[in-house]
Short mmCIF file of N, CA, C and O in Angstrom, two decimals:
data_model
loop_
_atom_site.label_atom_id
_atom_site.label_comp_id
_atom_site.label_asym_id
_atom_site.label_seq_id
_atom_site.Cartn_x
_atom_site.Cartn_y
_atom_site.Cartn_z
N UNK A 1 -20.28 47.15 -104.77
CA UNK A 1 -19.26 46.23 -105.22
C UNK A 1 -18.41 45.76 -104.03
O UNK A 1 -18.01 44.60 -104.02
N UNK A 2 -18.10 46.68 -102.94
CA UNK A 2 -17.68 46.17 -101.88
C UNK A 2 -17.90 45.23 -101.39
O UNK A 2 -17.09 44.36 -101.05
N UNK A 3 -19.40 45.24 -101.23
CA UNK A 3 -20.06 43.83 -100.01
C UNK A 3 -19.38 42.83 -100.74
O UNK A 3 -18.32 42.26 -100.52
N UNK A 4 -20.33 42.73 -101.76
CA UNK A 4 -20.34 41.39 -103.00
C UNK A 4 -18.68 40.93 -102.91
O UNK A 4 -18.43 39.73 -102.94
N UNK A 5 -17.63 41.88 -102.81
CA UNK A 5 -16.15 41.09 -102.40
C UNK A 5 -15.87 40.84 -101.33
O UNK A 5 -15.18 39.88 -100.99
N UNK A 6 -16.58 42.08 -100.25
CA UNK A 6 -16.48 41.58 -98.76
C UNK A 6 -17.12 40.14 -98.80
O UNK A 6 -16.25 39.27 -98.69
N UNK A 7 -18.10 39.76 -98.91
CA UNK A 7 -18.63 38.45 -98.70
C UNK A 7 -17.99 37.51 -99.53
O UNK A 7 -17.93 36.32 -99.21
N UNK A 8 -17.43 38.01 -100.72
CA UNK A 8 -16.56 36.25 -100.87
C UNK A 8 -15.44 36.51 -100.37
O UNK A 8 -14.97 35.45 -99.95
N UNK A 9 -15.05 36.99 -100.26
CA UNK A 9 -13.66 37.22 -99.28
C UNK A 9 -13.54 36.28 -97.81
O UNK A 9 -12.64 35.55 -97.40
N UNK A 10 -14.97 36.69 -97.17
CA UNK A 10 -15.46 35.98 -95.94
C UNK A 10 -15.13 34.52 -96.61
O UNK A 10 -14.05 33.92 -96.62
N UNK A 11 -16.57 34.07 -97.22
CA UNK A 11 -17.07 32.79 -97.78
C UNK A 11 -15.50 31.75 -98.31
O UNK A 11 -15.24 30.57 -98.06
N UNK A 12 -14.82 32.67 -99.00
CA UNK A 12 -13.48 32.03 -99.34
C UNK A 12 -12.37 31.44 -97.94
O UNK A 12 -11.45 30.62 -98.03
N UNK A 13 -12.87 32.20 -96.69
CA UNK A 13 -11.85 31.90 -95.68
C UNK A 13 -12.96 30.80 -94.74
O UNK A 13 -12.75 29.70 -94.24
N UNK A 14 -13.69 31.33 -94.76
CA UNK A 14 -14.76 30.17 -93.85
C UNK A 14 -14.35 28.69 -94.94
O UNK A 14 -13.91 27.70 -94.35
N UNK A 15 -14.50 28.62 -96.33
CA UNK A 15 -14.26 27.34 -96.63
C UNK A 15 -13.25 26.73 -96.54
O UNK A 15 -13.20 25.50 -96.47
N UNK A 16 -11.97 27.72 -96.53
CA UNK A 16 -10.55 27.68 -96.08
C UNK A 16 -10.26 26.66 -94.75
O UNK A 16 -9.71 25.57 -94.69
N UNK A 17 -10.97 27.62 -93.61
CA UNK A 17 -10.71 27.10 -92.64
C UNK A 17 -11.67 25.95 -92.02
O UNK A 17 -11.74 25.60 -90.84
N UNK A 18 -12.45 25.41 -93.20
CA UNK A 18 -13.29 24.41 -92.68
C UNK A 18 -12.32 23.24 -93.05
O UNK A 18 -11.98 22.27 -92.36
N UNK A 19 -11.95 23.62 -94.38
CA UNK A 19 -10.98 22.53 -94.99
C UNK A 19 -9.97 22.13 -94.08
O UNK A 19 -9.76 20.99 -93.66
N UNK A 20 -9.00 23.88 -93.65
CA UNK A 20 -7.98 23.20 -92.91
C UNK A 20 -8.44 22.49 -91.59
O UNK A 20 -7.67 21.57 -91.32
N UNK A 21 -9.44 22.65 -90.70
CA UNK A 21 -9.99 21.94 -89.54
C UNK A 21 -10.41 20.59 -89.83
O UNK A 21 -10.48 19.88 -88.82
N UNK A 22 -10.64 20.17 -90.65
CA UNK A 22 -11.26 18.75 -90.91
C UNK A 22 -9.95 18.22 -91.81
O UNK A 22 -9.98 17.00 -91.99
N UNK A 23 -9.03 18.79 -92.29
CA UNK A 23 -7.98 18.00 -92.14
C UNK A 23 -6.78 17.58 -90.80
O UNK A 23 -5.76 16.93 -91.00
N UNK A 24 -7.09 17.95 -89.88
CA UNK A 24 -6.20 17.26 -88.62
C UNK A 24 -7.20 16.51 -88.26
O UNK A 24 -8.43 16.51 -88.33
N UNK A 25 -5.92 15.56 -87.66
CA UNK A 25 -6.39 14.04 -87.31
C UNK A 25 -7.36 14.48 -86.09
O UNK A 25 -7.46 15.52 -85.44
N UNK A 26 -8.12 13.06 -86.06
CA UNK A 26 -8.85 13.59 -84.70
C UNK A 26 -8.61 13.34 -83.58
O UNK A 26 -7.68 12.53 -83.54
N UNK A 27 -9.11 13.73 -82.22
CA UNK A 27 -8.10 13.50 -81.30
C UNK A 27 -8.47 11.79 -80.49
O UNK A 27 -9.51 11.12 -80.46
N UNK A 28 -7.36 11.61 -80.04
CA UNK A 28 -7.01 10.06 -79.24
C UNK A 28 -8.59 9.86 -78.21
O UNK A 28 -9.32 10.60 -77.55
N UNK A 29 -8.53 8.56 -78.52
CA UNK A 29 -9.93 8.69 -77.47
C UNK A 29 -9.32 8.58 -75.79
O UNK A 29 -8.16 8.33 -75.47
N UNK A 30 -10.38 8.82 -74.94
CA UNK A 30 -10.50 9.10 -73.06
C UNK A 30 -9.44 7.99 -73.13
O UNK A 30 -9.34 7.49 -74.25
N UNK A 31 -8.56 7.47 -72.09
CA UNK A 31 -8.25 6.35 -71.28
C UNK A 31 -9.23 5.75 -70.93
O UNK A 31 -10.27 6.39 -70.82
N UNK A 32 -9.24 4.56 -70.70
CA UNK A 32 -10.28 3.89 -69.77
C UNK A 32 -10.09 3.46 -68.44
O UNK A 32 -8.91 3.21 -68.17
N UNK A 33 -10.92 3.29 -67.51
CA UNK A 33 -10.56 2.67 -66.27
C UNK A 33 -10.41 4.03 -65.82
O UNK A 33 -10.55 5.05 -66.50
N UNK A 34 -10.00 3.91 -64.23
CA UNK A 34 -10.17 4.84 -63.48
C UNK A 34 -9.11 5.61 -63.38
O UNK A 34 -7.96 5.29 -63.69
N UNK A 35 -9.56 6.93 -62.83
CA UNK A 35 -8.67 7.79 -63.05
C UNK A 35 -8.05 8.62 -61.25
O UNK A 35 -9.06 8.81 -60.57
N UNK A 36 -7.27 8.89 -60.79
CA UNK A 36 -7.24 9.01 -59.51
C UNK A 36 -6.65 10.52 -59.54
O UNK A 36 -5.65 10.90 -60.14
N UNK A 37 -7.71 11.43 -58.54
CA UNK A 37 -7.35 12.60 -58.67
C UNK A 37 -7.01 13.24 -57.12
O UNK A 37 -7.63 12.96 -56.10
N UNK A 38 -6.13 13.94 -57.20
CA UNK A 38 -4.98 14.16 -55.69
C UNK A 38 -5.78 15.83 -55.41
O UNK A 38 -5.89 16.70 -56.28
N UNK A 39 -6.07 15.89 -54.52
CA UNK A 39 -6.70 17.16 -54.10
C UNK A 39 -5.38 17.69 -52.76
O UNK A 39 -4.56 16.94 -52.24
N UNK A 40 -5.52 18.98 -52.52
CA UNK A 40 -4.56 19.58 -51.75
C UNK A 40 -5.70 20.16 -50.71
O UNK A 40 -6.85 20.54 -50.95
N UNK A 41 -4.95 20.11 -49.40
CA UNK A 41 -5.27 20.22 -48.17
C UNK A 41 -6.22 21.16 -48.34
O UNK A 41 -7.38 21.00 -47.96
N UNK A 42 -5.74 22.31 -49.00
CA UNK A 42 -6.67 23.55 -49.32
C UNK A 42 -7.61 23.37 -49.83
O UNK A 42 -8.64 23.85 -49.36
N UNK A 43 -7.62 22.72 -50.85
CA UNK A 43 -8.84 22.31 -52.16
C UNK A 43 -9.69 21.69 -50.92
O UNK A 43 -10.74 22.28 -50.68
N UNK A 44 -9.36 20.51 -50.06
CA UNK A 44 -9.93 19.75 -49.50
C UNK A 44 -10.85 20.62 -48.46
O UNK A 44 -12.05 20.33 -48.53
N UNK A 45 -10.51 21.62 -47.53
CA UNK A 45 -10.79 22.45 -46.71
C UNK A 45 -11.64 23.06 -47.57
O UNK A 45 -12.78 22.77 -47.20
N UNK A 46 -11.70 23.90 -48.73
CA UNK A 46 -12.78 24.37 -49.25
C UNK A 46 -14.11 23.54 -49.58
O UNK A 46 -15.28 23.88 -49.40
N UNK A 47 -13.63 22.44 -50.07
CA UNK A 47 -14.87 21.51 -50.51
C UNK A 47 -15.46 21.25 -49.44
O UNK A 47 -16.63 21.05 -49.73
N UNK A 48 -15.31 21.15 -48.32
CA UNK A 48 -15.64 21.15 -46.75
C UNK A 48 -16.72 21.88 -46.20
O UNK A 48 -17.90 21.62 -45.97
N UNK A 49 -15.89 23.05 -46.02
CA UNK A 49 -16.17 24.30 -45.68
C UNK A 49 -17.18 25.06 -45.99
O UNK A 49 -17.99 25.45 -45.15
N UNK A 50 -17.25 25.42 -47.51
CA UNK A 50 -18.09 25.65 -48.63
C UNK A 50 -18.88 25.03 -49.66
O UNK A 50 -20.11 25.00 -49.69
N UNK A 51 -18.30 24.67 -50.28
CA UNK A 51 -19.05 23.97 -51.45
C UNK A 51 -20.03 22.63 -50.95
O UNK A 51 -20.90 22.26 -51.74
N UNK A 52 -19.91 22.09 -49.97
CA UNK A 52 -20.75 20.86 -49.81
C UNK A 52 -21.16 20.81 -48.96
O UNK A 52 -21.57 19.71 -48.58
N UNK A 53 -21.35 22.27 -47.94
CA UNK A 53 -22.69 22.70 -47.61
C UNK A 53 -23.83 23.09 -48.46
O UNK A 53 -25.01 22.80 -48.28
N UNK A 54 -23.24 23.88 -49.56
CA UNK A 54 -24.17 24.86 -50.07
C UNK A 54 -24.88 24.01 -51.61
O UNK A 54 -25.64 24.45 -52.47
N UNK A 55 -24.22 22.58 -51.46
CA UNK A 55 -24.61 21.66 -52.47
C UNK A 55 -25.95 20.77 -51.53
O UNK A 55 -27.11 20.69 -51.94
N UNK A 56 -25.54 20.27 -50.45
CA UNK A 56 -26.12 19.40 -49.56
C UNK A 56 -27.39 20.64 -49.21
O UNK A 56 -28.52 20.18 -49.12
N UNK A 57 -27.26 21.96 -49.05
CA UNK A 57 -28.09 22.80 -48.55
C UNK A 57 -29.08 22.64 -49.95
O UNK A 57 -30.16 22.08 -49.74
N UNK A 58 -28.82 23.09 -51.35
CA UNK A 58 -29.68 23.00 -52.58
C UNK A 58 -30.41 21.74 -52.56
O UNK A 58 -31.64 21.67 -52.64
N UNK A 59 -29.57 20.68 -52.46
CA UNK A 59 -30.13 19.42 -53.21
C UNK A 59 -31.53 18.87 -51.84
O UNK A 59 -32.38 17.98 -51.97
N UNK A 60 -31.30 19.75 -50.67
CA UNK A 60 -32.68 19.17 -49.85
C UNK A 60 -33.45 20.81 -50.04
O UNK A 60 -34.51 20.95 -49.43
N UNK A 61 -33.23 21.36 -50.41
CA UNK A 61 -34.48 22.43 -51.04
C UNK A 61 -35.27 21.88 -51.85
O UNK A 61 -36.48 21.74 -51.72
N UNK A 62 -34.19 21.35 -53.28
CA UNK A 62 -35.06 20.84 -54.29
C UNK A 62 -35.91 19.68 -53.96
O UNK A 62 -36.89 19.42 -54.65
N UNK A 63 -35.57 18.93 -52.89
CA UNK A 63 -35.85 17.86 -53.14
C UNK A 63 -37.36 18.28 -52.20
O UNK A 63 -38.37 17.69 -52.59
N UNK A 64 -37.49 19.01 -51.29
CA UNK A 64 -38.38 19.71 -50.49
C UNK A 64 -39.70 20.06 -51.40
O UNK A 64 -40.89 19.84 -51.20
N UNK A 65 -38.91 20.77 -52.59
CA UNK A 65 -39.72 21.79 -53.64
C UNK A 65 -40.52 20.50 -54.49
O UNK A 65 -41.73 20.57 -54.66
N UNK A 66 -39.93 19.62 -54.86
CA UNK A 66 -40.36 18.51 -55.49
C UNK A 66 -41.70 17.94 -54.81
O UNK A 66 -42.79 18.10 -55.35
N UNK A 67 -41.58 17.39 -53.83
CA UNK A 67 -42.08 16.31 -52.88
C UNK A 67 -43.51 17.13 -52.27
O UNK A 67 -44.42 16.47 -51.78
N UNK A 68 -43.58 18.96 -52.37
CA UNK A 68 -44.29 19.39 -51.56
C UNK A 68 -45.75 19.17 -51.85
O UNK A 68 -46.01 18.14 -52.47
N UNK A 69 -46.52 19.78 -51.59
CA UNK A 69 -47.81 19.90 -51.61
C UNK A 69 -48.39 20.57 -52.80
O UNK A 69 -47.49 21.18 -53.39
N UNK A 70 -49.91 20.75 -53.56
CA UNK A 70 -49.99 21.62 -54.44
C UNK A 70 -50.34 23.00 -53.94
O UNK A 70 -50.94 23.85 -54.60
N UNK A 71 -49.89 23.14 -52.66
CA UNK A 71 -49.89 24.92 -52.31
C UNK A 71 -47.84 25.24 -52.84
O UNK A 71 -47.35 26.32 -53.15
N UNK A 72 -47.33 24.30 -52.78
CA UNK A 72 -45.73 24.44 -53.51
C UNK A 72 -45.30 24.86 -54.34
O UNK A 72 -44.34 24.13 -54.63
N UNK A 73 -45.41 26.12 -55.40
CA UNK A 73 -45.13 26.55 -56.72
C UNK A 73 -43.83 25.79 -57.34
O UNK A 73 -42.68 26.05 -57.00
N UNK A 74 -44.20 24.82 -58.31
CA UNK A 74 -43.11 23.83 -58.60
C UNK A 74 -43.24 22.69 -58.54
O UNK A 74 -43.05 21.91 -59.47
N UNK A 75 -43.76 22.29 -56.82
CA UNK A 75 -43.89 20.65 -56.86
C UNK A 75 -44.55 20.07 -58.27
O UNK A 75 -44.93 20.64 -59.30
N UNK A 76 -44.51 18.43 -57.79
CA UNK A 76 -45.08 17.66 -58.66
C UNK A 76 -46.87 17.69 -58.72
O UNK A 76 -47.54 17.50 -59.73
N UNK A 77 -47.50 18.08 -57.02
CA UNK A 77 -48.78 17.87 -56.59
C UNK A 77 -49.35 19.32 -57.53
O UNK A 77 -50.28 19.43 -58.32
N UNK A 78 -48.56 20.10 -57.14
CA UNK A 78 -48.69 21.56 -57.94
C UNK A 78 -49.08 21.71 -59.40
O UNK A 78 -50.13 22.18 -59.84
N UNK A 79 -47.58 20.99 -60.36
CA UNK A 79 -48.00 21.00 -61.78
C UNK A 79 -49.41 19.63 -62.09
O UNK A 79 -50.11 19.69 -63.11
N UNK A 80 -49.57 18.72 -61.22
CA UNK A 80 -50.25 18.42 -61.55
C UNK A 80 -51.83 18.74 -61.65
O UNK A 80 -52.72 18.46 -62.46
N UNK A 81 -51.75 19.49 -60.39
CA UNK A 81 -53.18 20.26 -59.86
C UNK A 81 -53.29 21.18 -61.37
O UNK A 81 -54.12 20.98 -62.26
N UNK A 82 -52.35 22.08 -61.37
CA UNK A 82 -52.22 22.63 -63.01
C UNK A 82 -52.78 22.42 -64.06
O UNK A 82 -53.40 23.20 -64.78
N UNK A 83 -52.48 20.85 -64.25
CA UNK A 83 -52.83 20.24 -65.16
C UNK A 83 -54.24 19.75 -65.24
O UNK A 83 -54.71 19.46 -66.34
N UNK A 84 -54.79 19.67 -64.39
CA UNK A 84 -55.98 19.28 -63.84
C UNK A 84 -56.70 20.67 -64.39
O UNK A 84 -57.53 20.46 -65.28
N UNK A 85 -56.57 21.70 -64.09
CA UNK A 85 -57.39 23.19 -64.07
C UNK A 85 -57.49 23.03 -65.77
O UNK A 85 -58.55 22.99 -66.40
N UNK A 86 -55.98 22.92 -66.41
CA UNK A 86 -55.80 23.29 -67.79
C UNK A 86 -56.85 22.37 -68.31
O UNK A 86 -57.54 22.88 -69.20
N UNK A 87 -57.27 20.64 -67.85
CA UNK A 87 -57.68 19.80 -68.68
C UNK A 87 -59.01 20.13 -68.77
O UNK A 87 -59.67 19.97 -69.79
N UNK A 88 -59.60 20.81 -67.30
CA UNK A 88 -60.62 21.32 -67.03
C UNK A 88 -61.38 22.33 -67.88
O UNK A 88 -62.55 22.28 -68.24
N UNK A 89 -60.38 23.31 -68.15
CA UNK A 89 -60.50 24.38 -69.05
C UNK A 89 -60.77 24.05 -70.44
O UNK A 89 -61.43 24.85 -71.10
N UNK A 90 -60.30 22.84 -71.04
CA UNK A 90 -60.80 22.29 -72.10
C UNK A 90 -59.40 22.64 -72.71
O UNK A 90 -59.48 23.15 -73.82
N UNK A 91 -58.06 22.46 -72.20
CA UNK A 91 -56.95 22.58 -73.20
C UNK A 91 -56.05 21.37 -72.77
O UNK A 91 -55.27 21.47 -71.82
N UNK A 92 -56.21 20.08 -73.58
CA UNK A 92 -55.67 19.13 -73.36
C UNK A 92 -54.40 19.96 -73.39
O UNK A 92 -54.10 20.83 -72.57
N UNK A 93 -53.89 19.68 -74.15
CA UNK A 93 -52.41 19.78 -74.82
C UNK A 93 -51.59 20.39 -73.59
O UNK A 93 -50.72 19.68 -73.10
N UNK A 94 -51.82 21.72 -73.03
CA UNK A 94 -51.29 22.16 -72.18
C UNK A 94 -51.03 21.52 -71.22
O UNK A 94 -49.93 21.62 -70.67
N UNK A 95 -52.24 20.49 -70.68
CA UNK A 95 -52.58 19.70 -69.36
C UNK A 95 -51.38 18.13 -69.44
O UNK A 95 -50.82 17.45 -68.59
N UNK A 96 -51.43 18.13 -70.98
CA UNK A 96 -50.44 17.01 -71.34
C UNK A 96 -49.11 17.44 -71.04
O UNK A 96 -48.35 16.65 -70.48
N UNK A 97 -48.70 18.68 -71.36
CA UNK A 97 -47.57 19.20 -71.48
C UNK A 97 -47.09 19.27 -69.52
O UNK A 97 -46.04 18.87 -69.00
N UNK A 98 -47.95 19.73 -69.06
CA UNK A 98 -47.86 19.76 -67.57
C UNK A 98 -47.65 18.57 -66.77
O UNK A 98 -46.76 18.59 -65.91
N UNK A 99 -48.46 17.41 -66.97
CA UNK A 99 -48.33 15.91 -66.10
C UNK A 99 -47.17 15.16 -66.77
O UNK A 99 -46.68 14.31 -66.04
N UNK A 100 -46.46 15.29 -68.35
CA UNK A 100 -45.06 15.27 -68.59
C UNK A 100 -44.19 15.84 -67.67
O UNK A 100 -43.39 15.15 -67.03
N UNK A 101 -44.31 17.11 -67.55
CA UNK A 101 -42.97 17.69 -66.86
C UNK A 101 -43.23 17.68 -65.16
O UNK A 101 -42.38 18.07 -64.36
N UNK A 102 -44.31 17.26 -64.85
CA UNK A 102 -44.39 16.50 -63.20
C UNK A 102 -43.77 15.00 -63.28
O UNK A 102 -43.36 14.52 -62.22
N UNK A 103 -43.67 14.25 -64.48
CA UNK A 103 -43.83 13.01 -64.16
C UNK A 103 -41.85 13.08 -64.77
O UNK A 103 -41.14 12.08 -64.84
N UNK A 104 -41.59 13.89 -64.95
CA UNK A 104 -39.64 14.14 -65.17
C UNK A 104 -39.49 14.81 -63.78
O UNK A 104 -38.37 14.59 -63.32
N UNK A 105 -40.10 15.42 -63.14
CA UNK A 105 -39.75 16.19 -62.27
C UNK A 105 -39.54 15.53 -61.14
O UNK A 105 -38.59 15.89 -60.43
N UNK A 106 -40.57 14.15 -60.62
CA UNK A 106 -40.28 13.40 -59.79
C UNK A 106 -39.50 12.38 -60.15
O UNK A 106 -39.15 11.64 -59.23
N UNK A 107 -39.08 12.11 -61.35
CA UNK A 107 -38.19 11.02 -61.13
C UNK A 107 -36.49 11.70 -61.26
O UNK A 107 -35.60 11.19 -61.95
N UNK A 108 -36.33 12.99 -60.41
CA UNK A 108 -35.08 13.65 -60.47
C UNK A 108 -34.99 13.15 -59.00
O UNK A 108 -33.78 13.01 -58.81
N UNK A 109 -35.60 12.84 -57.97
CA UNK A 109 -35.56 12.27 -56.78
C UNK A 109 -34.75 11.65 -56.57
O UNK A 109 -33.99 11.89 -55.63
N UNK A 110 -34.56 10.27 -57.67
CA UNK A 110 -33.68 9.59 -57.24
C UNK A 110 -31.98 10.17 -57.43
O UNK A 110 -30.97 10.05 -56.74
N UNK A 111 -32.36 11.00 -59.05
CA UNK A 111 -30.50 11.71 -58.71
C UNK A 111 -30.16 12.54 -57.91
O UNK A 111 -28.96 12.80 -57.84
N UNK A 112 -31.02 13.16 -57.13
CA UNK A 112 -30.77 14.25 -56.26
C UNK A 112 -30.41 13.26 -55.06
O UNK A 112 -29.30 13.32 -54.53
N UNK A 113 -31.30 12.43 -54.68
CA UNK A 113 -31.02 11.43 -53.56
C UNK A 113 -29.36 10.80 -53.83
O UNK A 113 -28.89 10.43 -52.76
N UNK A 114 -28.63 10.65 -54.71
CA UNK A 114 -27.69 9.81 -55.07
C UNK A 114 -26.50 11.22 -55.03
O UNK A 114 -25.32 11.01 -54.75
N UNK A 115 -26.95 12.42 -55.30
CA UNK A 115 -26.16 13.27 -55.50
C UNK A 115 -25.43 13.58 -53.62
O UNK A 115 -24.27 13.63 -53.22
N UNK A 116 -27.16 13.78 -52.65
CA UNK A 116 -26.72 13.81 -51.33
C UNK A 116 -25.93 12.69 -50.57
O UNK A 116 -25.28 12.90 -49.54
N UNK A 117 -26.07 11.38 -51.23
CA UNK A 117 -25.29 10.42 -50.57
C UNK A 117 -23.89 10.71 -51.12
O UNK A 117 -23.09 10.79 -50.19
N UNK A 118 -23.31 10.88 -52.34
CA UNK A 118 -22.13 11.35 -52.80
C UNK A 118 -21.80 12.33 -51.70
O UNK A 118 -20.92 12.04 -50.89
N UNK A 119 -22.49 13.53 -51.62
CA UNK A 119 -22.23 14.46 -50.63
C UNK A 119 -21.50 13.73 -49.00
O UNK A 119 -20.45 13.75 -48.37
N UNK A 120 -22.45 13.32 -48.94
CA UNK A 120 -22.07 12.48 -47.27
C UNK A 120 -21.15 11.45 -47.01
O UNK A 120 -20.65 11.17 -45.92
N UNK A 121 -20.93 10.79 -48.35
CA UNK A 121 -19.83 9.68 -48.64
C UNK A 121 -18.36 10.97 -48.53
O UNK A 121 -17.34 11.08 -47.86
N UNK A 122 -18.81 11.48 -49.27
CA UNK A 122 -16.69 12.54 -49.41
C UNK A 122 -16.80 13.10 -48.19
O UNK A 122 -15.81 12.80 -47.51
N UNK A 123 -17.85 14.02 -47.39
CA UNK A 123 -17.58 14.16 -46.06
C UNK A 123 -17.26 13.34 -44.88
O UNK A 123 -16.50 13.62 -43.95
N UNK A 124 -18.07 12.14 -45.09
CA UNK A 124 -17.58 11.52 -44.04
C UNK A 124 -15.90 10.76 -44.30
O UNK A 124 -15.22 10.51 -43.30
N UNK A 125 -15.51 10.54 -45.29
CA UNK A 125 -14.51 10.23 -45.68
C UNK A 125 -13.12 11.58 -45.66
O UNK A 125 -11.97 11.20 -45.44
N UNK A 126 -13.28 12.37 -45.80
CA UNK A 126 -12.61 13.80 -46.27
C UNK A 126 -12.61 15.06 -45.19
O UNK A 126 -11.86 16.02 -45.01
N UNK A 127 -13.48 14.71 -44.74
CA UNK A 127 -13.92 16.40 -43.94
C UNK A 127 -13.72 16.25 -42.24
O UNK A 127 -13.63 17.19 -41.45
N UNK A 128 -13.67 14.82 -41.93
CA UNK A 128 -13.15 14.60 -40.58
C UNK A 128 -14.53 15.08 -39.60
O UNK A 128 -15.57 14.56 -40.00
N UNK A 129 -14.66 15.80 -38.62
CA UNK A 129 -15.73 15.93 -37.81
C UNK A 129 -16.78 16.65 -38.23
O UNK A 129 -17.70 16.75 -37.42
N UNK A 130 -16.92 17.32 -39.50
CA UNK A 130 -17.39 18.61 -39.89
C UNK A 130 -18.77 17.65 -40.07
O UNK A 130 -19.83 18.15 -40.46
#
């Protein structure tokens, strides 16, 4: 007899508080247009220092890992060689599933490429000789 009240007990407050949540208004939408954000000397020195090496250091790994050869565990030449063995083997589906996720995998090139120019745009702007 417990549960059976434990659980409407629950069930009675979950509908409670669905009610009261979907009665407040909802919230104001974003501003539009641009927004200008003030960084401190410190903040600035870290993003420097740290963080956009070790971003600029990832984003030419990946982009390394992408682009390599099919001896590359990962590249595109790789999953596709993959795909090749699988189609070989007589399992489309898999082989399909594989030249999909080569053919997403190289077109991350261009955001990774756009991510390192971001990188080099705030340094050369921000970071002074570094």
């Amino acid at each position: 007899m417990r549960v059976v009240l434990t659980g409407c007990v629950l069930a009675a407050l979950m509908v409670g508080g669905a009610a009261t949540a979907s009665a407040q208004p909802s919230p104001s939408p974003p501003p539009s247009g641009s927004v200008t954000i003030t960084l401190t000397p410190e903040q600035v020195a870290f993003l420097c220092d740290k963080r956009l090496p070790r971003i600029s250091n990832r984003v030419t790994k990946l982009i390394e890992r992408i682009n390599g050869g099919a001896d590359v565990r990962g590249s595109v030449a790789w999953l596709k060689e993959k795909a090749r063995q699988e189609r070989d083997a007589g399992r489309e589906t898999s082989a399909q599933l594989l030249e999909e996720k080569a053919e997403r995998r190289a077109g991350r090139i261009d955001e990774l490429n756009k991510i390192n120019g971001w990188v080099s745009e705030f340094r050369s702007a921000h970071c002074g000789a570094k």
